[in-house]
Backbone as a chain_set.jsonl record, in Angstrom:
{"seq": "XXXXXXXXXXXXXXXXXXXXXXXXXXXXXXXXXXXXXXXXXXXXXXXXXXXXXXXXXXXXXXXXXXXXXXXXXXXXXXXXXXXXXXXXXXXXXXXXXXXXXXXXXXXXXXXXXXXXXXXXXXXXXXXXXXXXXXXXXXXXXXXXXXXXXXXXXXXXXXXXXXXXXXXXXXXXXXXXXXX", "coords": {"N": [[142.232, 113.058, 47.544], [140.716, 111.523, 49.095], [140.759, 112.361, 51.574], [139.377, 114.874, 51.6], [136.821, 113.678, 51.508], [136.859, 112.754, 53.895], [136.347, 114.923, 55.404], [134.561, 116.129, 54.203], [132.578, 114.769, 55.665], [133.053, 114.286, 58.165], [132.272, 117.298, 58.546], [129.813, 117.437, 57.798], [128.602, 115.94, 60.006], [129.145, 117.57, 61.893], [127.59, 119.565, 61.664], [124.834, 118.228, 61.621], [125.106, 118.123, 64.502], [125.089, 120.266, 65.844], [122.732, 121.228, 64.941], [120.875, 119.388, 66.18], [121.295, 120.353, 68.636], [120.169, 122.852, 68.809], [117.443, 122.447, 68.243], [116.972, 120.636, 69.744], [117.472, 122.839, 72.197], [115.476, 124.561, 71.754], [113.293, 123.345, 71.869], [112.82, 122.561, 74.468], [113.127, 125.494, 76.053], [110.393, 126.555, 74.604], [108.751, 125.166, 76.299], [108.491, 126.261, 79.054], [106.713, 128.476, 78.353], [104.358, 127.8, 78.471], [101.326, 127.594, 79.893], [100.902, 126.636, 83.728], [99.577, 123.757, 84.593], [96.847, 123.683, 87.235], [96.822, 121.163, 89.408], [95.67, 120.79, 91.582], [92.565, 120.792, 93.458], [90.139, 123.4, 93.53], [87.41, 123.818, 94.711], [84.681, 123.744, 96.202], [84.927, 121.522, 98.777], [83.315, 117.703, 98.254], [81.222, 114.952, 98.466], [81.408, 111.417, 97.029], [80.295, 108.293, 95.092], [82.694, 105.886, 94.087], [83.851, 103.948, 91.71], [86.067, 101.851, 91.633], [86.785, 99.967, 90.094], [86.134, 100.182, 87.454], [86.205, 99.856, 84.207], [87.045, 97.446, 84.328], [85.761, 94.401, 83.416], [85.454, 91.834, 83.934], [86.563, 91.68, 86.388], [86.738, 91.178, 89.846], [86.224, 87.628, 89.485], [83.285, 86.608, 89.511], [81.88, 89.177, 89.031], [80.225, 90.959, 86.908], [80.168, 93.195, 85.073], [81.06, 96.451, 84.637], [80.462, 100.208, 85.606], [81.018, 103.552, 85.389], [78.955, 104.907, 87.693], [77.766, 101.784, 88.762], [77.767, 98.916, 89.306], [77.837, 95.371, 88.209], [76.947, 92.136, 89.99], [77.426, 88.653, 90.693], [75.549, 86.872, 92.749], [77.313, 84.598, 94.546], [79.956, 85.962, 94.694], [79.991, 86.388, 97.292], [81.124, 89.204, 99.393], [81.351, 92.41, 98.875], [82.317, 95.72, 98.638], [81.057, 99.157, 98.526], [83.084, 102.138, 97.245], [83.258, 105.042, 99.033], [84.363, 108.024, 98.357], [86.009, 111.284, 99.396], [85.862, 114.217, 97.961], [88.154, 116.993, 97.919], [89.885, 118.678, 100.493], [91.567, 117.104, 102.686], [90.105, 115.674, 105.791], [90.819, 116.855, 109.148], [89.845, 115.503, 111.186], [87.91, 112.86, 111.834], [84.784, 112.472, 109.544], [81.926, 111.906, 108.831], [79.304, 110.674, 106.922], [75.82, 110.53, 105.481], [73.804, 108.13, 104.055], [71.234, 106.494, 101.36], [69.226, 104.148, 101.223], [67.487, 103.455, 98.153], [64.701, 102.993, 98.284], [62.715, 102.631, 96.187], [63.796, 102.14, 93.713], [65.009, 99.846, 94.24], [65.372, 96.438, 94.106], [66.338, 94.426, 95.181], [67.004, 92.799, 98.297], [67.029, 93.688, 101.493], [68.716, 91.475, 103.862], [67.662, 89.111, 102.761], [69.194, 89.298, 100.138], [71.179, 90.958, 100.532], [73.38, 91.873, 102.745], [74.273, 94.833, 105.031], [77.731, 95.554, 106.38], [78.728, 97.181, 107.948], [77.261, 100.569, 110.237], [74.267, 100.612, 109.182], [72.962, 103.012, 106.734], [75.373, 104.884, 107.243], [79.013, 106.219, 106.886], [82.095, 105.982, 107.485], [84.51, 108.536, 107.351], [88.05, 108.252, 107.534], [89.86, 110.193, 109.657], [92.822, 112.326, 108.341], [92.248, 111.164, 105.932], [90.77, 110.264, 102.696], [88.957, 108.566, 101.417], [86.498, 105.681, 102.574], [84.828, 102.942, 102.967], [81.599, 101.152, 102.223], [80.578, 98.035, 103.166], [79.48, 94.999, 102.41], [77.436, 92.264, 102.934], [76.989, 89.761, 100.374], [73.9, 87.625, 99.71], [73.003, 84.573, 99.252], [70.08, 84.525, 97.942], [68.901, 84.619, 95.712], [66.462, 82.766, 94.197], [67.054, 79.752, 91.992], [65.486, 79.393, 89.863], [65.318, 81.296, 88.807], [66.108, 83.814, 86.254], [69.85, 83.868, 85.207], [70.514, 86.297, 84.177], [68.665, 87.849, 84.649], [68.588, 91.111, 87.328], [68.702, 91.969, 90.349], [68.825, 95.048, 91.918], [70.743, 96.97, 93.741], [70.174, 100.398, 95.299], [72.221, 103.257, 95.878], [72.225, 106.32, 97.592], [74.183, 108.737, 98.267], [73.913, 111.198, 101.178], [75.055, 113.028, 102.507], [76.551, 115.703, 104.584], [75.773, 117.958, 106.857], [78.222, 120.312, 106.449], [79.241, 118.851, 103.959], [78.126, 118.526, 100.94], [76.855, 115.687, 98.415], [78.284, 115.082, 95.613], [76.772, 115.817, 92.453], [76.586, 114.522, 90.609], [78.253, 111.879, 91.166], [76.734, 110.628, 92.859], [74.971, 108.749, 93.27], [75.102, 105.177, 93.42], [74.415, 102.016, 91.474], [74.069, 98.816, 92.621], [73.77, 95.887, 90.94], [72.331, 92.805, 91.166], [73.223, 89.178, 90.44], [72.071, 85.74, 89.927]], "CA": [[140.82, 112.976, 47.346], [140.333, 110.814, 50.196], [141.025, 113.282, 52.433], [138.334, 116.039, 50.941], [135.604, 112.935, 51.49], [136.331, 112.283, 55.119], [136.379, 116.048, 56.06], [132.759, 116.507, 54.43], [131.877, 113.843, 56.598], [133.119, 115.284, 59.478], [131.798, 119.138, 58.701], [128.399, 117.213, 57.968], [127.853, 115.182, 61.491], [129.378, 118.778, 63.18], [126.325, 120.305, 61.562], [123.827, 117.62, 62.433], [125.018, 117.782, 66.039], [125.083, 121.727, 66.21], [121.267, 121.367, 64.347], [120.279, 118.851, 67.267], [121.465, 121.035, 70.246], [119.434, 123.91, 68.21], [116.043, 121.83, 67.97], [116.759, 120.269, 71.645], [117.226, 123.77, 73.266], [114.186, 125.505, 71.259], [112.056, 122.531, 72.507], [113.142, 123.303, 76.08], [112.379, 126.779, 76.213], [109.176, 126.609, 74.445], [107.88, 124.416, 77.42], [108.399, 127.794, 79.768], [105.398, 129.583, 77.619], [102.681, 127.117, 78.254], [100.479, 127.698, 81.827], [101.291, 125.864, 84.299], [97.991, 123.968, 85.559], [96.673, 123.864, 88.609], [96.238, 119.546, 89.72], [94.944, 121.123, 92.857], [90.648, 120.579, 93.719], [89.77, 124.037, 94.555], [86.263, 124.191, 95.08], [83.866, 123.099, 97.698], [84.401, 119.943, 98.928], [82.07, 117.084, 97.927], [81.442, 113.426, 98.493], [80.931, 110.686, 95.817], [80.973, 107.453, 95.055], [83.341, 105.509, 93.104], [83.921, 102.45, 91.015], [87.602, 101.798, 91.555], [86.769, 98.674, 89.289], [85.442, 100.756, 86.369], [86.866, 99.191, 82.874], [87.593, 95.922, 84.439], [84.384, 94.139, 82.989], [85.023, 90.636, 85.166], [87.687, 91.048, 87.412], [86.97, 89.756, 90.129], [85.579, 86.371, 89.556], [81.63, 86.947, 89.632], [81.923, 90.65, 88.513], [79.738, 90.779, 85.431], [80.434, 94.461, 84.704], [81.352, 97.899, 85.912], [80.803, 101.441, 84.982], [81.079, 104.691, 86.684], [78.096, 104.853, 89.078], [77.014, 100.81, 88.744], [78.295, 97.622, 89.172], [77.12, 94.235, 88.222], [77.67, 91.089, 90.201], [76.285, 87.624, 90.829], [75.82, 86.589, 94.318], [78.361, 84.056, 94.218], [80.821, 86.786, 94.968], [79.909, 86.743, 98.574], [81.87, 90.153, 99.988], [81.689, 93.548, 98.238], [81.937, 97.089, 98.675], [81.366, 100.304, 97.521], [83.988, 103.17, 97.81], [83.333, 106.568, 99.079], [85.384, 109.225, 98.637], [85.806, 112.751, 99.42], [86.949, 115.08, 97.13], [88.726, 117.891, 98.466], [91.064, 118.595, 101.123], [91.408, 116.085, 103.86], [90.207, 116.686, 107.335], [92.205, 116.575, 110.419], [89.104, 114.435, 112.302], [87.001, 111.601, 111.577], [83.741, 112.982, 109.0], [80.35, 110.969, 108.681], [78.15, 110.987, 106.247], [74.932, 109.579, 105.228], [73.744, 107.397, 102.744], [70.175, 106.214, 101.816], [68.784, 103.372, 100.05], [66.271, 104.312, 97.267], [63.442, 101.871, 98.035], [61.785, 102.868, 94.8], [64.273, 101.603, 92.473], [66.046, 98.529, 94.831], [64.42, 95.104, 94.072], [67.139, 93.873, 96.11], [66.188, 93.084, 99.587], [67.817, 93.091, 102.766], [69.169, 90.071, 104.796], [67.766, 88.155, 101.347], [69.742, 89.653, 98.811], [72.113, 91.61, 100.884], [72.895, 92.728, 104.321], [75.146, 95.775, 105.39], [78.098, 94.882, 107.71], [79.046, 98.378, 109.151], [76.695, 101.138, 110.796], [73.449, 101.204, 107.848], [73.386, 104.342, 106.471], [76.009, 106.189, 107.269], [79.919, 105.986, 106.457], [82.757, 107.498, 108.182], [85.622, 108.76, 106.402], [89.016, 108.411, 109.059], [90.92, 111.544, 110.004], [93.363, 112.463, 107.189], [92.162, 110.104, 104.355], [90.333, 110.394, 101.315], [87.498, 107.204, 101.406], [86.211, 104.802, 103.073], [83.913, 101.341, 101.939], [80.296, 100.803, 102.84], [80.851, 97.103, 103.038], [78.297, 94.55, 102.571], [77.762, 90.534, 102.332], [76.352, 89.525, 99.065], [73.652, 86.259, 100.088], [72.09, 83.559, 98.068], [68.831, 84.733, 98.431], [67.826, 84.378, 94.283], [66.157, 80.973, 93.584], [67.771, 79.364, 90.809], [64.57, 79.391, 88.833], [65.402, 83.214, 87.972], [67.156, 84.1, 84.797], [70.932, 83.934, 85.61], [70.733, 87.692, 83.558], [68.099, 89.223, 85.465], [69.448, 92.418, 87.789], [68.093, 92.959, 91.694], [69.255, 96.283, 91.834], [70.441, 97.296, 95.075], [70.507, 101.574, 94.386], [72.112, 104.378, 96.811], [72.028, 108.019, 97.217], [74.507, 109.714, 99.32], [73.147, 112.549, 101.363], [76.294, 113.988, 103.103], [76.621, 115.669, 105.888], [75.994, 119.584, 107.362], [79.425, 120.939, 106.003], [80.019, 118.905, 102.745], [77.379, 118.176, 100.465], [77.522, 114.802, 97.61], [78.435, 115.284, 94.259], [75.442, 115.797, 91.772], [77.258, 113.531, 89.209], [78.153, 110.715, 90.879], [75.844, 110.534, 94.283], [73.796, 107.701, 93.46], [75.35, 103.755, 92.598], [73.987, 100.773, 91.594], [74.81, 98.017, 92.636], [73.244, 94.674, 90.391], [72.908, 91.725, 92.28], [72.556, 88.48, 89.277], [71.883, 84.445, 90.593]], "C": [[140.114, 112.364, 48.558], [140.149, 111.868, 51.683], [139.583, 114.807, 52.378], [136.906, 115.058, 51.608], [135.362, 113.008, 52.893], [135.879, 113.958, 55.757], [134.649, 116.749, 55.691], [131.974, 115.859, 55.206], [131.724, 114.44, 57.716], [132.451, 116.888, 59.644], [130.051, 118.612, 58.471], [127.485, 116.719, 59.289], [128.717, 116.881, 62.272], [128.084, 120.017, 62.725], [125.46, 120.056, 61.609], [124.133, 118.182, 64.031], [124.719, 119.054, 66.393], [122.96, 121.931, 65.532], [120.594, 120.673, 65.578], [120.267, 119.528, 68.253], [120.769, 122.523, 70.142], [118.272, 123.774, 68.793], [115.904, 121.507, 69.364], [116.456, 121.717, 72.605], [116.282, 124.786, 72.907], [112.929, 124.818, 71.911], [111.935, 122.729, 74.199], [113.09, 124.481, 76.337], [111.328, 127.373, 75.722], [108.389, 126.291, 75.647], [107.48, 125.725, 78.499], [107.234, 128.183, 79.165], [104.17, 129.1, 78.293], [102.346, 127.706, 79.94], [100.736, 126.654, 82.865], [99.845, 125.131, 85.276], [98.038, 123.476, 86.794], [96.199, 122.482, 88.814], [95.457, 119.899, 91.094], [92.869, 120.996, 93.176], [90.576, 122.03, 94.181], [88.307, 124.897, 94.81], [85.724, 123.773, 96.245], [83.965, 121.599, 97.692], [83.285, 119.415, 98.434], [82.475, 116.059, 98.14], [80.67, 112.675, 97.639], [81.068, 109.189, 95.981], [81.814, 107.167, 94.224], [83.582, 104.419, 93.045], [85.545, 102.204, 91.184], [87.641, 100.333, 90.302], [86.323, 98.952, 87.488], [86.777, 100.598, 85.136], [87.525, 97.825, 83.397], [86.367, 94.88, 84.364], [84.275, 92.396, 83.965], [86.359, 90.312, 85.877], [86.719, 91.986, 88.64], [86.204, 88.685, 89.682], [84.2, 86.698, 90.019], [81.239, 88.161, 89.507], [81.66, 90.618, 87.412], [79.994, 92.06, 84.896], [80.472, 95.514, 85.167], [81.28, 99.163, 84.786], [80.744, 102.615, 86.393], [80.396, 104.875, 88.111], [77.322, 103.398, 88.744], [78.358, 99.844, 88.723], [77.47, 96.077, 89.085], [77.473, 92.367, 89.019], [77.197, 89.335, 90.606], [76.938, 87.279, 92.196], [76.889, 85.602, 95.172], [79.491, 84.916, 94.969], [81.082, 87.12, 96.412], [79.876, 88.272, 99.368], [81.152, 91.119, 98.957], [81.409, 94.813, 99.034], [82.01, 97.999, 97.652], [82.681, 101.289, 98.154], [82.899, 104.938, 97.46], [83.976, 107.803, 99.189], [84.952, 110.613, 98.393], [86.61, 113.362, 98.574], [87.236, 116.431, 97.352], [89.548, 118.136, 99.492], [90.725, 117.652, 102.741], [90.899, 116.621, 105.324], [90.94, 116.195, 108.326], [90.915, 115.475, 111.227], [88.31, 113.46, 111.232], [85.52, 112.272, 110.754], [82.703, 112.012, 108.686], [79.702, 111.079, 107.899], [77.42, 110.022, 105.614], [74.971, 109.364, 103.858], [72.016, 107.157, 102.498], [70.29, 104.925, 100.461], [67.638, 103.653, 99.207], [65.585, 103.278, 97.166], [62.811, 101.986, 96.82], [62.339, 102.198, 93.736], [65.262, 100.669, 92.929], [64.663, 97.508, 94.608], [65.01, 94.222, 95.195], [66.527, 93.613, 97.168], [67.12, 92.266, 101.3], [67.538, 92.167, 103.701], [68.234, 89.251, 104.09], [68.862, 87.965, 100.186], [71.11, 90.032, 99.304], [72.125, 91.846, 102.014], [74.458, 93.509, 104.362], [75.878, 95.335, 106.628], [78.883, 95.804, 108.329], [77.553, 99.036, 109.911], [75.572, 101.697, 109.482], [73.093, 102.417, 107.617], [73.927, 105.497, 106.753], [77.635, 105.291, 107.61], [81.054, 106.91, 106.849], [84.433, 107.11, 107.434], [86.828, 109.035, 107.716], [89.356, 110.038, 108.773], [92.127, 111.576, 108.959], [93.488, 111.47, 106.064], [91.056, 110.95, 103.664], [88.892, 109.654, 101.191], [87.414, 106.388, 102.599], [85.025, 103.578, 101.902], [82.865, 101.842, 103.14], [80.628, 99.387, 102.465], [79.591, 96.412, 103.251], [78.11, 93.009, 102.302], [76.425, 90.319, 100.983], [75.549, 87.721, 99.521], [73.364, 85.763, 99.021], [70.903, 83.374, 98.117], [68.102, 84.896, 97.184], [67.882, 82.927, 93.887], [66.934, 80.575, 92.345], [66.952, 78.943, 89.576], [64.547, 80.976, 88.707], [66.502, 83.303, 87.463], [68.297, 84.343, 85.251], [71.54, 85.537, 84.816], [70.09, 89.068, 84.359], [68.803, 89.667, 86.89], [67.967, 92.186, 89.237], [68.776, 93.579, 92.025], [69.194, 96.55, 93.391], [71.035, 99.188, 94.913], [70.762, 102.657, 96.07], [72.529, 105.453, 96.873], [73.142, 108.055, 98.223], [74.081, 111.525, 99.914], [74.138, 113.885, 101.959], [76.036, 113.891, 103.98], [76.358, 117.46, 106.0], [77.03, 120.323, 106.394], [79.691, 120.204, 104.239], [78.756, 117.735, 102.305], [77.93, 116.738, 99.303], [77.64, 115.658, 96.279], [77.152, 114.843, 93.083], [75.265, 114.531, 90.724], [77.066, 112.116, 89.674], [77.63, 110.153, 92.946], [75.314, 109.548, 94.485], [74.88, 106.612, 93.17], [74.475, 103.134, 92.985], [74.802, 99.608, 91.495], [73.74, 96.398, 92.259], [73.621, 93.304, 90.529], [72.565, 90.472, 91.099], [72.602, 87.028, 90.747], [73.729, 84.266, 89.776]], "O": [[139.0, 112.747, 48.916], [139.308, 111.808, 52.58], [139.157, 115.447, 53.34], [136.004, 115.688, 52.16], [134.242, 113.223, 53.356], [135.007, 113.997, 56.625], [133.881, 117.434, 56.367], [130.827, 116.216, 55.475], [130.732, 114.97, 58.218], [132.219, 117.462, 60.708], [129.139, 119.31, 58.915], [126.305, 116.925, 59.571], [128.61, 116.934, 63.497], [127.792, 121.044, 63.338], [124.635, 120.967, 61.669], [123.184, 118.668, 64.647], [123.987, 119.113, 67.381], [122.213, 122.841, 65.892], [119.695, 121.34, 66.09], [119.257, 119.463, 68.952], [120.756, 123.291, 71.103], [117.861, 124.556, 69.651], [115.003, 121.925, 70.091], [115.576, 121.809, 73.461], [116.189, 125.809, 73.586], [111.912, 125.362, 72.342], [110.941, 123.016, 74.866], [112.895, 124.454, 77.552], [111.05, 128.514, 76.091], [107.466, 127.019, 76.012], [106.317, 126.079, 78.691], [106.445, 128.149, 80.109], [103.195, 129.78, 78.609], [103.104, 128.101, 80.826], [100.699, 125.537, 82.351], [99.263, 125.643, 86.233], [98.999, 122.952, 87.357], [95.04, 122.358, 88.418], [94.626, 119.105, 91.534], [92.312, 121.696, 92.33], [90.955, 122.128, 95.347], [88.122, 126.097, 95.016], [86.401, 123.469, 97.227], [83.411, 120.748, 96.997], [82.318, 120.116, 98.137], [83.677, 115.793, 98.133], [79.504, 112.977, 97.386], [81.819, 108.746, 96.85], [81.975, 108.039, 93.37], [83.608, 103.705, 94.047], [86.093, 102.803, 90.259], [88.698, 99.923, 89.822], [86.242, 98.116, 86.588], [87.912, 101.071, 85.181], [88.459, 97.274, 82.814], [85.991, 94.516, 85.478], [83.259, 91.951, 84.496], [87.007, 89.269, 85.971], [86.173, 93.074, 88.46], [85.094, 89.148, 89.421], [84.155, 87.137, 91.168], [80.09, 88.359, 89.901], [82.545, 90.302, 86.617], [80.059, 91.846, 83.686], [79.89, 95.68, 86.239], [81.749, 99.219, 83.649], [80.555, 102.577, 87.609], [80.919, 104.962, 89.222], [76.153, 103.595, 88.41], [79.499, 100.003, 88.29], [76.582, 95.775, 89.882], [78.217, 91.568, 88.45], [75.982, 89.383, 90.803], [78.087, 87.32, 92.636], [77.216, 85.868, 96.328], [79.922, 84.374, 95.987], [81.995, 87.842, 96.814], [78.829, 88.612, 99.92], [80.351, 90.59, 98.186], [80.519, 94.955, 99.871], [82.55, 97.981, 96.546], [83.138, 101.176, 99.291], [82.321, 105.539, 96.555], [84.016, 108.478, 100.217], [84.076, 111.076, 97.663], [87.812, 113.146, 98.418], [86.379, 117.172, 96.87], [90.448, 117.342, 99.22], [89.8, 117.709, 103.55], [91.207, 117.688, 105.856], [91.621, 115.171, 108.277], [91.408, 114.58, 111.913], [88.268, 113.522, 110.004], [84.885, 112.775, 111.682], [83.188, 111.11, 108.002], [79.106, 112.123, 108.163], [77.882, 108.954, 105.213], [75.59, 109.861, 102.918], [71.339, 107.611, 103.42], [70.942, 104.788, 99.426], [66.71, 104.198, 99.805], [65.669, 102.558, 96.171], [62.237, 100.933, 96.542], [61.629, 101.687, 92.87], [66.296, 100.533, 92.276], [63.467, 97.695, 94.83], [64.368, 93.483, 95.942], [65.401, 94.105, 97.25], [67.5, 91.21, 101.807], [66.46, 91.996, 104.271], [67.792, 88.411, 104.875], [69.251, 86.97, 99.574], [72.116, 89.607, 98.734], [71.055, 92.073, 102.579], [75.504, 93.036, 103.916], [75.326, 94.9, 107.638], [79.691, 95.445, 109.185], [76.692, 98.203, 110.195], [75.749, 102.755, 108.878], [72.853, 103.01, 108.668], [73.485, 106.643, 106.672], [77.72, 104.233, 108.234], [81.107, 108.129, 106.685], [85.109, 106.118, 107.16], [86.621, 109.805, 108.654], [89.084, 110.772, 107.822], [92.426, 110.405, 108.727], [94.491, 111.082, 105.464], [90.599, 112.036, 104.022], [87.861, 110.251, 100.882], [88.231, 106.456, 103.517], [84.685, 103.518, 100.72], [82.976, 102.444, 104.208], [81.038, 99.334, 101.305], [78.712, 96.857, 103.99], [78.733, 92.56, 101.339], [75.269, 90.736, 100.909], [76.281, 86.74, 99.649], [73.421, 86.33, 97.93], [70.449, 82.246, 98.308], [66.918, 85.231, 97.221], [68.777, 82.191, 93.472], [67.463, 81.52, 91.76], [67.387, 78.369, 88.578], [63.523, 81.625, 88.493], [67.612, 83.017, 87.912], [68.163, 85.302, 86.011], [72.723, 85.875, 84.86], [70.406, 90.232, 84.605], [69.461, 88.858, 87.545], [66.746, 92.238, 89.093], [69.712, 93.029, 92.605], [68.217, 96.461, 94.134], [72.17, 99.373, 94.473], [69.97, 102.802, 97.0], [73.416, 105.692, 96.054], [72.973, 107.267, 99.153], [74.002, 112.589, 99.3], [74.028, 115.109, 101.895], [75.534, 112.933, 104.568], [76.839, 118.154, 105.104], [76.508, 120.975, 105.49], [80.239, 120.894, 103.379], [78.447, 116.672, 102.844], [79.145, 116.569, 99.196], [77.105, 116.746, 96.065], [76.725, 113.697, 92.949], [74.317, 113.893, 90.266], [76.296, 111.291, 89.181], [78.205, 109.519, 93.831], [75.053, 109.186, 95.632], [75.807, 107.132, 92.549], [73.818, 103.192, 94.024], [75.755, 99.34, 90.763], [73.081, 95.871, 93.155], [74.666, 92.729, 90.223], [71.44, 90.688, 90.648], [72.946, 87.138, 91.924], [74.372, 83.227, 89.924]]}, "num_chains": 1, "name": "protein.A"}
């Protein structure tokens, strides 16, 4: 009798294992069917900015919040930049492109609030990379009788260049300067 028990045992794990190597090699040749997509960019170049800080709500230290095209920060923070990157295929030389500040909707105000510490408006992307920073010193140029909430908005457009226009989406940041 003993003998009858172990042998269903055995004819039961040799028909799990033959059911697993079934299910394993149906799941592995399903994968073949699907499309294979394309991770490739292949439209027209464009240049954008970007938040590389976007969902990190106070890192670093005086970084009050971040989203896609904005960042919030109190002056405190001294340093910051933005990132610009190109999206599409790298070039073999050095590419330039402008920037502007949107006086209309900056309260901010330069060499008070802020001053630019490359070449002001305009940003050069090296020879086979991706971005570059517009870099900028953050001063202490809000009295300390203004609301430690209220925003001087420092706001900018990128305009491009001849050959590779910005991205419609994310062309503009702000950047919110607090005490």
């Amino acid at each position: 009798m003993a003998q009858v028990s172990y042998l269903n045992i055995e004819q039961n794990m040799k028909n799990k294992f033959i059911q697993f190597l079934v299910v394993g090699a149906m799941a592995l040749s399903l994968t073949s069917c699907f499309e294979n997509p394309s991770w490739t960019y292949d439209m027209a170049p464009v240049v954008e900015f970007k938040n590389p800080r976007t969902g990190f709500a106070t890192q670093p230290t005086n970084n009050v919040s971040n989203g896609a095209a904005q960042r919030t920060v109190r002056q405190a923070i001294k340093r910051d930049s933005i990132l610009v990157q190109l999206v599409g295929a790298q070039r073999t030389e050095a590419t330039t492109f402008g920037y502007v500040i949107d006086a209309a909707k900056s309260t901010a105000v330069e060499n008070i609030n802020y001053r630019i510490l490359e070449s002001k408006g305009s940003v050069t992307i090296p020879a086979n990379s991706s971005s570059a920073y517009i870099k900028f010193e953050i001063l202490e140029g809000i009295p300390t009788t203004v609301a430690a909430t209220q925003n001087f908005p420092l706001v900018l457009t990128l305009t491009g260049n001849d050959q590779i226009k910005p991205s419609e989406n994310y062309k503009t940041f702000t950047l919110n300067i607090r005490r």
